[in-house]
């Protein structure tokens, strides 16, 4: 029973969708199921064009602190 619930919670985390938005253009520019990959994408952008934010489709929020907490990062 415990193992089944852990597998279910892991699947929920894996099923999350993170979308990186460009704030200036108001459009999505990158999507992934991996939060670390989304964070790396935003860090690879040049300093002056850091107008990106990450949206968590499950939590329905742009709040990176809430997103990291939910992902255990």
Coordinates of N, CA, C and O in Angstrom, one line a residue:
X1 N 0.8 -1.2 0.0 CA 0.0 0.0 0.0 C 0.9 1.3 0.0 O 0.7 2.2 -0.8
X2 N 1.9 1.3 0.9 CA 2.8 2.4 1.0 C 3.5 2.6 -0.3 O 3.7 3.7 -0.8
X3 N 4.0 1.5 -0.9 CA 4.8 1.6 -2.1 C 3.9 2.2 -3.3 O 4.3 3.0 -4.1
X4 N 2.6 1.7 -3.3 CA 1.7 2.2 -4.3 C 1.5 3.7 -4.2 O 1.5 4.4 -5.2
X5 N 1.4 4.2 -3.0 CA 1.2 5.7 -2.8 C 2.4 6.5 -3.2 O 2.4 7.5 -3.8
X6 N 3.6 5.9 -2.9 CA 4.9 6.6 -3.3 C 5.0 6.7 -4.9 O 5.4 7.7 -5.4
X7 N 4.7 5.5 -5.5 CA 4.7 5.5 -7.0 C 3.7 6.6 -7.5 O 4.1 7.3 -8.4
X8 N 2.6 6.6 -6.9 CA 1.6 7.6 -7.4 C 2.1 9.0 -7.2 O 1.9 9.9 -8.1
X9 N 2.7 9.4 -6.1 CA 3.2 10.7 -5.9 C 4.3 11.0 -6.8 O 4.5 12.1 -7.3
X10 N 5.2 10.0 -7.1 CA 6.3 10.3 -8.0 C 5.8 10.5 -9.4 O 6.3 11.4 -10.1
X11 N 4.7 9.8 -9.8 CA 4.1 10.0 -11.1 C 3.5 11.4 -11.2 O 3.6 12.1 -12.2
X12 N 2.9 11.9 -10.1 CA 2.4 13.3 -10.1 C 3.5 14.3 -10.4 O 3.3 15.2 -11.1
X13 N 4.7 14.1 -9.7 CA 5.8 15.0 -9.9 C 6.3 14.9 -11.4 O 6.5 15.9 -12.0
X14 N 6.4 13.7 -11.9 CA 6.8 13.5 -13.2 C 5.9 14.1 -14.3 O 6.3 14.5 -15.3
X15 N 4.6 14.1 -13.9 CA 3.6 14.6 -14.9 C 3.5 16.1 -14.9 O 2.7 16.7 -15.7
X16 N 4.2 16.8 -14.0 CA 4.2 18.2 -14.0 C 4.7 18.8 -15.3 O 5.6 18.2 -15.9
X17 N 4.2 19.9 -15.7 CA 4.7 20.6 -16.9 C 5.2 22.0 -16.5 O 4.4 22.7 -15.9
X18 N 6.4 22.3 -16.8 CA 6.9 23.6 -16.6 C 7.1 24.4 -17.9 O 7.7 23.8 -18.8
X19 N 6.5 25.6 -17.9 CA 6.6 26.4 -19.1 C 7.4 27.6 -18.8 O 7.1 28.3 -17.8
X20 N 8.4 27.9 -19.6 CA 9.2 29.2 -19.4 C 8.6 30.2 -20.4 O 8.4 30.0 -21.6
X21 N 8.2 31.3 -19.8 CA 7.6 32.4 -20.5 C 8.5 33.6 -20.7 O 9.3 33.9 -19.7
X22 N 8.5 34.2 -21.8 CA 9.2 35.5 -22.0 C 8.3 36.6 -21.6 O 7.2 36.8 -22.3
X23 N 8.6 37.3 -20.6 CA 7.7 38.3 -20.1 C 7.5 39.5 -21.1 O 6.4 40.0 -21.2
X24 N 8.5 39.8 -21.8 CA 8.4 41.0 -22.7 C 7.5 40.6 -23.9 O 6.7 41.4 -24.3
X25 N 7.6 39.4 -24.4 CA 6.8 39.0 -25.6 C 5.5 38.4 -25.1 O 4.6 38.1 -26.0
X26 N 5.4 38.1 -23.8 CA 4.1 37.5 -23.3 C 3.8 36.2 -24.0 O 2.6 36.0 -24.4
X27 N 4.8 35.3 -24.2 CA 4.5 34.0 -24.8 C 5.4 33.0 -24.3 O 6.5 33.3 -23.8
X28 N 5.0 31.7 -24.4 CA 5.9 30.6 -23.9 C 7.0 30.4 -24.9 O 6.9 30.6 -26.1
X29 N 8.2 30.1 -24.4 CA 9.4 29.9 -25.2 C 10.0 28.5 -25.0 O 10.9 28.1 -25.8
X30 N 9.6 27.8 -23.9 CA 10.3 26.5 -23.7 C 9.3 25.7 -22.7 O 8.8 26.3 -21.8
X31 N 9.2 24.4 -23.0 CA 8.4 23.5 -22.1 C 9.2 22.3 -21.7 O 9.9 21.8 -22.6
X32 N 9.0 21.8 -20.5 CA 9.7 20.6 -20.1 C 9.0 20.0 -18.9 O 8.2 20.7 -18.2
X33 N 9.3 18.7 -18.6 CA 8.7 18.1 -17.4 C 9.8 18.2 -16.2 O 9.5 17.7 -15.1
X34 N 10.9 18.7 -16.5 CA 12.0 18.8 -15.5 C 12.3 20.2 -15.0 O 12.7 21.0 -15.8
X35 N 12.0 20.5 -13.8 CA 12.2 21.8 -13.2 C 13.7 22.3 -13.4 O 13.9 23.4 -13.7
X36 N 14.6 21.4 -13.1 CA 16.0 21.8 -13.2 C 16.4 22.3 -14.6 O 17.1 23.2 -14.9
X37 N 15.8 21.6 -15.6 CA 16.0 21.9 -17.0 C 15.4 23.3 -17.3 O 16.0 24.1 -18.0
X38 N 14.2 23.6 -16.8 CA 13.6 24.9 -17.0 C 14.4 26.0 -16.3 O 14.6 27.1 -16.9
X39 N 14.9 25.7 -15.1 CA 15.8 26.7 -14.4 C 17.1 27.0 -15.2 O 17.5 28.1 -15.4
X40 N 17.7 25.9 -15.7 CA 18.9 26.0 -16.5 C 18.6 26.8 -17.8 O 19.5 27.6 -18.2
X41 N 17.5 26.6 -18.4 CA 17.1 27.4 -19.6 C 17.1 28.9 -19.3 O 17.6 29.7 -20.1
X42 N 16.5 29.3 -18.2 CA 16.4 30.7 -17.8 C 17.8 31.3 -17.5 O 18.1 32.4 -17.8
X43 N 18.7 30.4 -17.0 CA 20.0 30.9 -16.6 C 20.9 31.0 -17.8 O 21.9 31.8 -17.8
X44 N 20.7 30.3 -18.9 CA 21.5 30.4 -20.1 C 21.2 31.6 -21.0 O 22.0 32.0 -21.9
X45 N 20.2 32.4 -20.7 CA 19.8 33.6 -21.4 C 20.8 34.7 -21.0 O 21.3 34.8 -19.9
X46 N 21.1 35.6 -22.0 CA 22.0 36.7 -21.7 C 21.4 37.6 -20.5 O 20.2 37.7 -20.4
X47 N 22.3 38.2 -19.7 CA 21.9 38.9 -18.6 C 20.8 40.0 -18.9 O 19.8 40.1 -18.2
X48 N 20.9 40.7 -19.9 CA 20.0 41.8 -20.2 C 18.6 41.3 -20.7 O 17.7 42.0 -20.7
X49 N 18.6 40.1 -21.2 CA 17.3 39.5 -21.7 C 16.7 38.6 -20.7 O 15.9 37.7 -21.1
X50 N 17.0 38.7 -19.4 CA 16.5 37.8 -18.4 C 15.0 38.2 -18.0 O 14.8 38.7 -16.9
X51 N 14.2 38.0 -19.0 CA 12.8 38.4 -18.8 C 11.9 37.1 -18.8 O 10.8 37.1 -19.3
X52 N 12.5 36.1 -18.3 CA 11.8 34.8 -18.3 C 11.3 34.4 -16.9 O 11.9 34.7 -15.9
X53 N 10.1 33.7 -16.9 CA 9.6 33.2 -15.7 C 9.1 31.8 -15.9 O 8.7 31.5 -17.1
X54 N 9.0 31.0 -14.9 CA 8.6 29.6 -15.0 C 7.2 29.4 -14.4 O 6.9 29.9 -13.3
X55 N 6.4 28.8 -15.2 CA 5.0 28.5 -14.8 C 4.8 27.0 -14.5 O 5.2 26.2 -15.3
X56 N 4.3 26.6 -13.4 CA 4.0 25.3 -13.0 C 2.5 25.0 -13.4 O 1.6 25.6 -12.8
X57 N 2.3 24.1 -14.3 CA 0.9 23.8 -14.8 C 0.1 23.2 -13.7 O -1.1 23.4 -13.7
X58 N 0.6 22.3 -12.8 CA -0.2 21.7 -11.8 C -0.5 22.7 -10.7 O -1.7 22.7 -10.2
X59 N 0.4 23.5 -10.2 CA 0.2 24.5 -9.2 C -0.5 25.7 -9.7 O -1.1 26.5 -8.9
X60 N -0.5 25.9 -11.0 CA -1.1 27.1 -11.6 C -0.5 28.4 -11.0 O -1.2 29.3 -10.6
X61 N 0.9 28.4 -11.0 CA 1.6 29.6 -10.4 C 2.9 29.9 -11.1 O 3.5 29.0 -11.6
X62 N 3.3 31.1 -11.0 CA 4.6 31.6 -11.4 C 5.6 31.7 -10.2 O 6.8 32.0 -10.4
X63 N 5.1 31.5 -9.0 CA 5.9 31.7 -7.8 C 7.0 30.6 -7.7 O 6.7 29.4 -7.3
X64 N 8.2 31.0 -8.0 CA 9.3 30.0 -8.0 C 9.6 29.3 -6.7 O 10.0 28.2 -6.6
X65 N 9.3 30.1 -5.6 CA 9.5 29.5 -4.3 C 8.5 28.3 -4.0 O 8.9 27.3 -3.5
X66 N 7.3 28.5 -4.4 CA 6.3 27.5 -4.3 C 6.6 26.3 -5.2 O 6.4 25.1 -4.8
X67 N 7.0 26.6 -6.4 CA 7.4 25.6 -7.4 C 8.5 24.7 -6.9 O 8.5 23.5 -6.9
X68 N 9.6 25.3 -6.4 CA 10.7 24.6 -5.8 C 10.3 23.8 -4.6 O 10.8 22.6 -4.5
X69 N 9.5 24.3 -3.7 CA 9.1 23.6 -2.6 C 8.3 22.3 -3.0 O 8.6 21.2 -2.4
X70 N 7.4 22.5 -3.9 CA 6.6 21.3 -4.4 C 7.5 20.3 -5.0 O 7.2 19.1 -4.9
X71 N 8.5 20.7 -5.7 CA 9.4 19.8 -6.4 C 10.5 19.2 -5.5 O 11.3 18.3 -5.9
X72 N 10.6 19.8 -4.3 CA 11.6 19.3 -3.3 C 13.0 19.8 -3.7 O 14.0 19.1 -3.3
X73 N 13.1 20.9 -4.3 CA 14.4 21.5 -4.6 C 14.8 22.6 -3.7 O 14.0 23.5 -3.4

